[in-house]
mmCIF file of C-alpha atoms in Angstrom:
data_model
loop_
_atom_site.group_PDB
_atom_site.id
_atom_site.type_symbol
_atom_site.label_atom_id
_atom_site.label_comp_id
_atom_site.label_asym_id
_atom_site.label_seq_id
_atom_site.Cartn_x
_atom_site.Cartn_y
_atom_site.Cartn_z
ATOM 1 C CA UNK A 1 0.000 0.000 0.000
ATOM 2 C CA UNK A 2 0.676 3.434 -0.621
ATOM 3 C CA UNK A 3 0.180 6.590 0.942
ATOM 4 C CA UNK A 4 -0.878 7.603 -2.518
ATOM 5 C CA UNK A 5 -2.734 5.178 -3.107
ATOM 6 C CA UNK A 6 -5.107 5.927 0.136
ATOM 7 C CA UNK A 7 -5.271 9.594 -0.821
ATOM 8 C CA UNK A 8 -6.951 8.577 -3.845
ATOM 9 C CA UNK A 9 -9.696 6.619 -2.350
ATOM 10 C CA UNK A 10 -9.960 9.537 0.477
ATOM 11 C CA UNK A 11 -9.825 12.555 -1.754
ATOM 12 C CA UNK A 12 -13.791 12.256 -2.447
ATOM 13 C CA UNK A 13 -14.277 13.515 1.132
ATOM 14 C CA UNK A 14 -16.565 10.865 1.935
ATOM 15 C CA UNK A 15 -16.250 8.506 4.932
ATOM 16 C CA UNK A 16 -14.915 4.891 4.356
ATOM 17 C CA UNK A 17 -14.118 2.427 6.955
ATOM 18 C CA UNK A 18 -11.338 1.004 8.012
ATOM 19 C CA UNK A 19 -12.258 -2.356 6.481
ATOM 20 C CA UNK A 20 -13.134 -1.137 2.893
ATOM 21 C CA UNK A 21 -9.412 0.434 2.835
ATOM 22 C CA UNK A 22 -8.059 -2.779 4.098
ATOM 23 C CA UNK A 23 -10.092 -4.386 0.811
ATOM 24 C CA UNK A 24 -9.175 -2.167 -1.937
ATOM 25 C CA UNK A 25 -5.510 -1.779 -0.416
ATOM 26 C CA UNK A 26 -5.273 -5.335 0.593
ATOM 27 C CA UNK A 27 -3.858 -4.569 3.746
ATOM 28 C CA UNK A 28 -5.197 -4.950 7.480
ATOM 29 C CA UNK A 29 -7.321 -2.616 9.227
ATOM 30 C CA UNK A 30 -4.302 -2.193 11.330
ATOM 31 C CA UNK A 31 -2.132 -0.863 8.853
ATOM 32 C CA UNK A 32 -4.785 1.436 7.329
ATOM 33 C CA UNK A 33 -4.603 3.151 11.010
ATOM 34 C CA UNK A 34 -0.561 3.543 10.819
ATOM 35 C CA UNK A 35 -1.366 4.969 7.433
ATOM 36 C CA UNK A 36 -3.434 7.697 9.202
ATOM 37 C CA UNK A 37 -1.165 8.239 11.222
ATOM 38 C CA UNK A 38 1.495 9.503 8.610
ATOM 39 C CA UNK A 39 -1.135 11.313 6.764
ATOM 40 C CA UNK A 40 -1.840 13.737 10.103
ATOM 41 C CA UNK A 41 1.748 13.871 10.097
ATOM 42 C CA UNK A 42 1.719 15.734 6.541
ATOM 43 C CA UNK A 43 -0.979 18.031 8.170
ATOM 44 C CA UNK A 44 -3.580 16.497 6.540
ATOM 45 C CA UNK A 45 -6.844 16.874 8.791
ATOM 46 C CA UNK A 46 -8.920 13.240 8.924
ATOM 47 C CA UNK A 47 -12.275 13.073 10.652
ATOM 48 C CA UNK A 48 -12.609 9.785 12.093
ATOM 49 C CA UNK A 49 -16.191 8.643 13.745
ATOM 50 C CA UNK A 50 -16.632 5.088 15.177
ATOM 51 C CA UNK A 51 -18.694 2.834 12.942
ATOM 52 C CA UNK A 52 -18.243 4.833 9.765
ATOM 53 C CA UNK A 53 -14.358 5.199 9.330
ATOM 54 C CA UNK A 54 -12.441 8.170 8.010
ATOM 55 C CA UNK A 55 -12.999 10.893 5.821
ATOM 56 C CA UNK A 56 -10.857 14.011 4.581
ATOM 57 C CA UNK A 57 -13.286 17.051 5.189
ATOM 58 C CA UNK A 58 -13.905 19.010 1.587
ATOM 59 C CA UNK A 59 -11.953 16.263 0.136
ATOM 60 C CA UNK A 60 -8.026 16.344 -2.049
ATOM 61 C CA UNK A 61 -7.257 17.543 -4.996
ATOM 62 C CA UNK A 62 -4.114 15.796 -5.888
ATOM 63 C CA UNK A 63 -2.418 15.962 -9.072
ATOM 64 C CA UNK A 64 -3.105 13.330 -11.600
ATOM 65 C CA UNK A 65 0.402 12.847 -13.597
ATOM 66 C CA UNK A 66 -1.838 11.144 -16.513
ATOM 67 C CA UNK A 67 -4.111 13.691 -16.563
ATOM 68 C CA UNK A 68 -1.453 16.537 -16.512
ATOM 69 C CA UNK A 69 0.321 14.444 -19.649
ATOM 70 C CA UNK A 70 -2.834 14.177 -21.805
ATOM 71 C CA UNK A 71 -3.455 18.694 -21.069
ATOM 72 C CA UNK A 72 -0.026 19.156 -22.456
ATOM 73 C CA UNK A 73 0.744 21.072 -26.396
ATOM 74 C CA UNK A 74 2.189 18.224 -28.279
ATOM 75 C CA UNK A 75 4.834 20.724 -29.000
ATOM 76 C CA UNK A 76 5.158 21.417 -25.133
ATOM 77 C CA UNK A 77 5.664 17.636 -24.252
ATOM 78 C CA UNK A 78 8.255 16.964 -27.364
ATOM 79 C CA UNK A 79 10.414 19.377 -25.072
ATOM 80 C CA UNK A 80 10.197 18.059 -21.439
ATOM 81 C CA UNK A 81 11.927 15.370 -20.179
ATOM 82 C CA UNK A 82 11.526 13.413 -16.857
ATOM 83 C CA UNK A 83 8.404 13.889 -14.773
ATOM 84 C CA UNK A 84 8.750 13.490 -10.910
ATOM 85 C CA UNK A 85 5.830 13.604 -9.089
ATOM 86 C CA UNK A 86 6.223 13.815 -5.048
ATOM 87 C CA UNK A 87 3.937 13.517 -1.829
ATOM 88 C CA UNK A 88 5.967 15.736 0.242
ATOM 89 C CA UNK A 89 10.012 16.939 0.018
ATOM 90 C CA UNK A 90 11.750 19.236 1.311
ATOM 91 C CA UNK A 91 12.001 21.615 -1.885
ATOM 92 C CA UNK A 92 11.586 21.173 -5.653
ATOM 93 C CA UNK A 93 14.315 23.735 -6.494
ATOM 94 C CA UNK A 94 16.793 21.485 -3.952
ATOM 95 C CA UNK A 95 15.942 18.535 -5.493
ATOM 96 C CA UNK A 96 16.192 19.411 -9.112
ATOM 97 C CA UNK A 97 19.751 20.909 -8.256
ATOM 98 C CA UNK A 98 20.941 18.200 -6.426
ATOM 99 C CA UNK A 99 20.012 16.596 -9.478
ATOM 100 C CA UNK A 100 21.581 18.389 -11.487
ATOM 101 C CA UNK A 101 25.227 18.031 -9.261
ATOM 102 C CA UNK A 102 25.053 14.201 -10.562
ATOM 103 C CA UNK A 103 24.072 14.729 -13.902
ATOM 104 C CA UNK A 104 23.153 17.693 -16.325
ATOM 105 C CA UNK A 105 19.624 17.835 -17.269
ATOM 106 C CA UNK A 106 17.085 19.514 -19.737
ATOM 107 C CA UNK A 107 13.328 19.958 -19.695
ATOM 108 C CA UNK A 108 12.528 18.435 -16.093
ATOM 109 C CA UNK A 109 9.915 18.828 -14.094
ATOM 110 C CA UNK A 110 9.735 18.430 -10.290
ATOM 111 C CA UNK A 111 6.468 18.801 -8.778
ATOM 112 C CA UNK A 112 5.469 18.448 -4.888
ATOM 113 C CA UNK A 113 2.755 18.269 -3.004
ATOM 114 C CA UNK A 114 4.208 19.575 0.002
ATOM 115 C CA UNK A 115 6.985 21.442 0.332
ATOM 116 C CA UNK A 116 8.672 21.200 4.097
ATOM 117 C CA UNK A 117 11.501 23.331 3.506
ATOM 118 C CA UNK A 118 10.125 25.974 0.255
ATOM 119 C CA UNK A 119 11.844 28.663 -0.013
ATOM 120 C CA UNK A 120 11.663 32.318 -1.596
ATOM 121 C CA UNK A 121 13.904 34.767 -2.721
ATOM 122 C CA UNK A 122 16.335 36.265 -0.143
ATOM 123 C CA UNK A 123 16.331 33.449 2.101
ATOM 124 C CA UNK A 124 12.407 33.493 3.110
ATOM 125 C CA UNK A 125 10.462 30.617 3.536
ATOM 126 C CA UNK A 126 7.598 29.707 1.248
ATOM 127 C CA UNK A 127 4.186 28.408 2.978
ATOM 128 C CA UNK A 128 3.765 24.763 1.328
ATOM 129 C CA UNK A 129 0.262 23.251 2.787
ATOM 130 C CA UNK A 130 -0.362 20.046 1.412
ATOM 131 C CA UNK A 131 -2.100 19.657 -1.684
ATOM 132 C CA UNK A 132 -3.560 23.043 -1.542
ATOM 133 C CA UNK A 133 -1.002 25.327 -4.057
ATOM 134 C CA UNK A 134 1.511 24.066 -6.598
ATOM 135 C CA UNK A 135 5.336 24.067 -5.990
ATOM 136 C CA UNK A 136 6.978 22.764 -8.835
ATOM 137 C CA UNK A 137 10.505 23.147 -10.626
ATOM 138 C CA UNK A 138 11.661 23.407 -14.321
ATOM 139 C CA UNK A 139 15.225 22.662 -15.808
ATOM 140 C CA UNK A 140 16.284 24.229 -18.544
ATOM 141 C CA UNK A 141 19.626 24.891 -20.493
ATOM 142 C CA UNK A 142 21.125 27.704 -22.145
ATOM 143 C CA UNK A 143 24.119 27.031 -24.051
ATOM 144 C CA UNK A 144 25.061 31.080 -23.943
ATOM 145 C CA UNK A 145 25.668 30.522 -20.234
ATOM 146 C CA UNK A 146 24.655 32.478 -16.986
ATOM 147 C CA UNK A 147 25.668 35.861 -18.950
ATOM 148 C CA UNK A 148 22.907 35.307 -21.129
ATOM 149 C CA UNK A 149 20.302 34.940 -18.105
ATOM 150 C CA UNK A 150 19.861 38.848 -17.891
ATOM 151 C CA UNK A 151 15.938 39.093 -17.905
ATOM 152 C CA UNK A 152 15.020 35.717 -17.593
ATOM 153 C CA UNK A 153 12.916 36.039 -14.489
ATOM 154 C CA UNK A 154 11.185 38.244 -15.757
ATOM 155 C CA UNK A 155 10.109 36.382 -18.473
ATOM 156 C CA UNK A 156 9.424 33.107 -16.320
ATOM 157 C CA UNK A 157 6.372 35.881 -14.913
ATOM 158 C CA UNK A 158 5.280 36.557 -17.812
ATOM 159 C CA UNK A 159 5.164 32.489 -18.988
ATOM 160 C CA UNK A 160 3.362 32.364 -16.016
ATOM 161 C CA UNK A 161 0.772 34.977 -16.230
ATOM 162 C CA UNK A 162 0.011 34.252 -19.743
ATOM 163 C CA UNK A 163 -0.737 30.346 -18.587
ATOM 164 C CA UNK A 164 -2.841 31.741 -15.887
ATOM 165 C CA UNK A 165 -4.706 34.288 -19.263
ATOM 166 C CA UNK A 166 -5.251 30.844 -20.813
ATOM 167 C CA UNK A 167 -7.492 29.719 -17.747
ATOM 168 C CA UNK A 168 -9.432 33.029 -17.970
ATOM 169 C CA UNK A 169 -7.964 34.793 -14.694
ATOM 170 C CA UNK A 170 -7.387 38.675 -16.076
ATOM 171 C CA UNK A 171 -6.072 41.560 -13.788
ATOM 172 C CA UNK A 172 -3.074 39.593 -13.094
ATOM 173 C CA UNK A 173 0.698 42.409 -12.769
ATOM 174 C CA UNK A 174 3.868 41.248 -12.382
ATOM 175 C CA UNK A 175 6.106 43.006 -9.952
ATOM 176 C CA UNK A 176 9.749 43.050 -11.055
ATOM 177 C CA UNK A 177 11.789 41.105 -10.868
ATOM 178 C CA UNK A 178 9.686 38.094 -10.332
ATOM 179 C CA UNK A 179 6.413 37.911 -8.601
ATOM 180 C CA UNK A 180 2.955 38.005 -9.739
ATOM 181 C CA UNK A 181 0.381 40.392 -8.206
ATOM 182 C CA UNK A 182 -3.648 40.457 -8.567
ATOM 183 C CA UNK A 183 -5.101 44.307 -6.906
ATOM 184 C CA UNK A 184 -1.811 44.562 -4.907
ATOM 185 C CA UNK A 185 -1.478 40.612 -3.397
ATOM 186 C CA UNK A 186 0.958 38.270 -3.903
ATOM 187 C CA UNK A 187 -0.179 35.405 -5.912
ATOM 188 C CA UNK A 188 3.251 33.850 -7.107
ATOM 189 C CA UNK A 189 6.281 33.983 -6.883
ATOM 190 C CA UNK A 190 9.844 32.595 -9.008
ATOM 191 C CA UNK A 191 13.275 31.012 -7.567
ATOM 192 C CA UNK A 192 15.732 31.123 -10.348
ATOM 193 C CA UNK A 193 18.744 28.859 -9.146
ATOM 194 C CA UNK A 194 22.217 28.114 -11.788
ATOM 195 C CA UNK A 195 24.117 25.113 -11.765
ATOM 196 C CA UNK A 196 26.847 25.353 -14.557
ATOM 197 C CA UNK A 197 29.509 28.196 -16.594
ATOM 198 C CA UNK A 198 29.593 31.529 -16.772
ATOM 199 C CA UNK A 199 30.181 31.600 -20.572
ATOM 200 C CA UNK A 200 29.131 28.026 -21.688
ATOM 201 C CA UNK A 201 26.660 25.664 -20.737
ATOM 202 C CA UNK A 202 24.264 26.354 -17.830
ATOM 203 C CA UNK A 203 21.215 24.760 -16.223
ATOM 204 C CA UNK A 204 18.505 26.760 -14.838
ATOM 205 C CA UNK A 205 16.349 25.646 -11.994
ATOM 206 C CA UNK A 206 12.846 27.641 -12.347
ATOM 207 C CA UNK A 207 11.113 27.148 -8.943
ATOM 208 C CA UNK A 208 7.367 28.651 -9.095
ATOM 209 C CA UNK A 209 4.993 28.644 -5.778
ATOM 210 C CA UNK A 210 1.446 29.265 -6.940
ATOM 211 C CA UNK A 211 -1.276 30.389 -4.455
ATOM 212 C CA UNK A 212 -4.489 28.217 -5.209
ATOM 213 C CA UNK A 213 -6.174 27.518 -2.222
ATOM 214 C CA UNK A 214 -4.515 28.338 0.875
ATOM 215 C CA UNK A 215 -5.748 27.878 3.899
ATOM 216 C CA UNK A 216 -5.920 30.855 6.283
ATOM 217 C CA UNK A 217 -4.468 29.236 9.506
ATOM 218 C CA UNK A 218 -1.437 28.706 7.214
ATOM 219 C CA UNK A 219 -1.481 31.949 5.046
ATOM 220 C CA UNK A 220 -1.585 33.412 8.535
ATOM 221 C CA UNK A 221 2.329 33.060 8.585
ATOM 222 C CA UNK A 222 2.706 34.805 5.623
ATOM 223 C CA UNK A 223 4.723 38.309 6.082
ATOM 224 C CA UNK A 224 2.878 40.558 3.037
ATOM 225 C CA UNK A 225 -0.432 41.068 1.766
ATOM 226 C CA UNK A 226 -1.341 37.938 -0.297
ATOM 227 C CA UNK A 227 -4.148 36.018 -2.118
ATOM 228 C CA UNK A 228 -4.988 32.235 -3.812
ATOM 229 C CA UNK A 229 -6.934 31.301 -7.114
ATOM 230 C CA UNK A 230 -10.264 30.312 -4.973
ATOM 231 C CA UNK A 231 -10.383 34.144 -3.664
ATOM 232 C CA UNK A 232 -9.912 35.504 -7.215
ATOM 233 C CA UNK A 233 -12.175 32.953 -8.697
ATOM 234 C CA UNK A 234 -14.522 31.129 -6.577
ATOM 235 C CA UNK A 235 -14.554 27.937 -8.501
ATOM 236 C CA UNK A 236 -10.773 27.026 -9.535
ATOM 237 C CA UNK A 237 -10.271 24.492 -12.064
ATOM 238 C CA UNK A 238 -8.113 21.341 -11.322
ATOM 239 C CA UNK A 239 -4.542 22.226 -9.863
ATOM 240 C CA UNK A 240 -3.656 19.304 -12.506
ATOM 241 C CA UNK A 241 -5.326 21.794 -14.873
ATOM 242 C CA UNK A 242 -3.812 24.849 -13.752
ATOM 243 C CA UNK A 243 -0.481 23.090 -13.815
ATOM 244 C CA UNK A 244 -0.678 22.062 -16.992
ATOM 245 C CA UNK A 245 -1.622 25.808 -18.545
ATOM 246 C CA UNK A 246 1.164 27.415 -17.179
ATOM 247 C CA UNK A 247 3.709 24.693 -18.092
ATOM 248 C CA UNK A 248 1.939 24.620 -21.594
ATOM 249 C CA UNK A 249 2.837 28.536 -21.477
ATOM 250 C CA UNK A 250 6.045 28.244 -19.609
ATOM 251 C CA UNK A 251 7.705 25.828 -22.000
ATOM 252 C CA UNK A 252 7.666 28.143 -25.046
ATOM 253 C CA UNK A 253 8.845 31.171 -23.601
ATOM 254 C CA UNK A 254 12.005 29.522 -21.445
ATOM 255 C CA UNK A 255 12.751 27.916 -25.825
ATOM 256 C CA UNK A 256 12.206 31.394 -26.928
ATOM 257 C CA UNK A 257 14.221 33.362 -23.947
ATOM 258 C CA UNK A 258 17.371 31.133 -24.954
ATOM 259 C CA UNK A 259 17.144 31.896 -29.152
ATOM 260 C CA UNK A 260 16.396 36.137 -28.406
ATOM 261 C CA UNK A 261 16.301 36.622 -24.949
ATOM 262 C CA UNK A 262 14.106 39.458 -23.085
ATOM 263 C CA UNK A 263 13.966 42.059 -25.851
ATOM 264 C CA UNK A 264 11.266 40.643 -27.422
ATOM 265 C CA UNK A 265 9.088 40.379 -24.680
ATOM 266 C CA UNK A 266 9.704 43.348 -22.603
ATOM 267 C CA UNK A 267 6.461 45.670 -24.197
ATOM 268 C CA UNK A 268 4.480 42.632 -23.210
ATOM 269 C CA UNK A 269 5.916 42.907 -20.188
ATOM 270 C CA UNK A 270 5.413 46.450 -19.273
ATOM 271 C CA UNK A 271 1.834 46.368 -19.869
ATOM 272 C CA UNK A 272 1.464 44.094 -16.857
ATOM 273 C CA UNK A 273 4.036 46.306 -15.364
ATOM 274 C CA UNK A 274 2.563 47.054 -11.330
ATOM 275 C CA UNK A 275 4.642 49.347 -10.532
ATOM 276 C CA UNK A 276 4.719 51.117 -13.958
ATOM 277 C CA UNK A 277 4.980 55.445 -13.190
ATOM 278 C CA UNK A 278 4.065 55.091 -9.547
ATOM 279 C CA UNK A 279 6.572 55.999 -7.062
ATOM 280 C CA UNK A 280 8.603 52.822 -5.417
ATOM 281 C CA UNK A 281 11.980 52.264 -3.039
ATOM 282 C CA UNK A 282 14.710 50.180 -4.402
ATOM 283 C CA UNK A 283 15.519 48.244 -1.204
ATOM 284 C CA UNK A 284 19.607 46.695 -0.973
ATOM 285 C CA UNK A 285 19.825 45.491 2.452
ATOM 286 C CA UNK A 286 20.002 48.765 4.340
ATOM 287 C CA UNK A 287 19.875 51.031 1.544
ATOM 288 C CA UNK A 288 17.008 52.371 -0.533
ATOM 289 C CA UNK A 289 16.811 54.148 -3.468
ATOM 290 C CA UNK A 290 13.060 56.290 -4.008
ATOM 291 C CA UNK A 291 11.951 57.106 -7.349
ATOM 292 C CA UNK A 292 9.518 56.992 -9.966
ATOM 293 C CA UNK A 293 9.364 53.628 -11.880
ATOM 294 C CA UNK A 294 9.550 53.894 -15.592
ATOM 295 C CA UNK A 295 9.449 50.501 -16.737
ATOM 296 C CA UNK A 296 12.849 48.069 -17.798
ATOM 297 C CA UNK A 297 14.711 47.987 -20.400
ATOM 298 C CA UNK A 298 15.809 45.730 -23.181
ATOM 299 C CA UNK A 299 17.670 43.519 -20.955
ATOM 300 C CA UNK A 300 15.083 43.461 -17.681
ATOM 301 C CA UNK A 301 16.811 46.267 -15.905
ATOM 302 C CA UNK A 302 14.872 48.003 -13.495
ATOM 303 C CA UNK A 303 14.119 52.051 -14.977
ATOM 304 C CA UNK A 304 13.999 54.142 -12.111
ATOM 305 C CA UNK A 305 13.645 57.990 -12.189
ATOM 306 C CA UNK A 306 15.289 59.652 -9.288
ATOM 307 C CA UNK A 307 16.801 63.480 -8.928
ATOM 308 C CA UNK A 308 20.127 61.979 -11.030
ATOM 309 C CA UNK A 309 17.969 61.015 -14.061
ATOM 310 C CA UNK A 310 16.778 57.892 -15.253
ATOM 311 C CA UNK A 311 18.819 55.081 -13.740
ATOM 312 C CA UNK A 312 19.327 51.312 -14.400
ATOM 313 C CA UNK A 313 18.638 48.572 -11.507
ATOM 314 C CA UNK A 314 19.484 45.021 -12.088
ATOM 315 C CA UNK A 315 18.180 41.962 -10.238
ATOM 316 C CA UNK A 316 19.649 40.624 -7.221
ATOM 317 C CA UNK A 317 19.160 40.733 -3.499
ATOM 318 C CA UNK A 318 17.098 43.351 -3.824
ATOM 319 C CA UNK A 319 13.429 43.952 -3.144
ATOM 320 C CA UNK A 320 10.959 46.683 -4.617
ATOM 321 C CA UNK A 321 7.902 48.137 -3.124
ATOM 322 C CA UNK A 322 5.104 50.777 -3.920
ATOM 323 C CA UNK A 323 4.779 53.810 -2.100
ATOM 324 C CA UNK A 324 1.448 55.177 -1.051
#
């Protein structure tokens, strides 16, 4: 038996006893209750009543990898490579790079239910409630190397927000240099992590946390204003379906990104600019530079009007926020 395998039969929300699992699973009642165990251990909440068994309240919507294979382009699927498909690990982006450390990669995809250990940029944690968002990573090489990266996060939003278009979600910004916003919230976010040369061939690791139904006692932890696909929405499709948009959307622009870069893209871009003309801070650890944001450039700079004139800002640990 499975742990997987259990989820499946629990995910309709609907009580089953602890002999019916034992059937399907072929297992004893006694191992069914282990099994419950673990799952509480995942922070999974199970209701169980004498004489009628257990039940997940509201149900699971796990990921299907079948299903996510058959919403894939044809095009999109010609250019991934392995699928992995966890319950619950640490991090996607640590996996795929310790990956990577044994042997180069191209086009894989590491997907989690749980994330114990997610992290954002600058070090921060990223809330990973089981089976309730999406946390998955994306390798991908560029044989210009990490020189050529300039701008890439900032197309990885734009992948994104476009595969999030293709579901019918509109009003969504992106907030440079790589998080998407809908009326001022965070809604996702992008790790970009290198393993490889400086001038030859590099692997990127594209980590994205998606917000699609988080639960409150959990987005409670969260440090800045933020908000999930069910708020937006009310009815949110599938997160195998939303999965499989923005990797259908993702793929094509991380191909296109290596032949042209972020030129191409950057008027796109700037019309779901959030901070386009409104006045921001540039924050560098304890320094901050206040201006007037006009946009980025060619190469995904950061255009920032202060007294001194227009001025360039490139990616980094830094982090950029409105002004009221």
């Amino acid at each position: 038996m499975t742990t997987r395998s259990l989820l499946s039969i629990l995910a309709d929300g609907l009580f089953h006893s602890g002999q019916e699992l034992g059937e399907q699973l072929a297992v004893s009642r006694s191992a069914i209750w282990k099994q419950m165990r673990k799952l509480e251990e995942l922070g999974i909440e199970i209701y169980s009543v004498k004489g009628r068994g257990y039940r997940l309240p509201g149900g699971l919507d796990l990921l299907s990898v079948d299903a996510f294979a058959a919403a894939l382009d044809a095009n999109v699927a010609a250019q991934l490579g392995d699928m992995q498909f966890d319950l619950s690990i640490p991090s996607t982006n640590l996996l795929a790079m310790q990956q990577l450390q044994q042997k180069p990669g191209h086009g894989r995809l590491y997907v989690a239910e749980q994330q114990t250990a997610g992290r954002g940029r600058r070090g921060r944690a990223w809330v990973s409630p089981f089976a309730r968002n999406l946390y998955f990573s994306l390798v991908w090489r560029f044989p210009q190397g990490a020189a050529s990266l300039e701008g890439l996060s900032l197309a990885v939003g734009l992948g994104l927000a476009r595969g999030l278009a293709r579901l019918g979600l509109e009003g969504v910004e992106l907030k440079w240099p790589n998080d998407l916003l809908w009326q001022g919230r965070k809604l996702a976010g992008v790790l970009l992590e290198v393993s490889g040369e400086a001038s030859g061939d590099c692997q990127v690791v594209t980590g994205v946390g998606l917000n699609v139904a988080m639960p409150q006692e959990q987005g409670a932890g969260i440090d800045q204003p933020w908000v999930d696909l069910q708020q937006i929405c009310g009815i949110v499709p599938s997160r195998t379906q939303v999965l499989a948009a923005l990797v259908n959307e993702l793929v094509p622009v991380l191909a296109a990104f290596a032949e042209s870069g972020f030129e191409p893209l950057v008027d796109e871009w700037q019309a779901l600019d959030a901070c386009r003309d409104q006045r921001v801070s540039l924050n560098f650890g304890l320094n901050a530079v206040e201006g007037i944001c006009r946009g980025v450039s060619g190469s995904g700079a950061l255009m920032l009007e202060t007294a001194a004139g227009v001025e360039s800002f490139h990616g980094g640990e830094v982090s950029l926020r409105r002004l009221s």
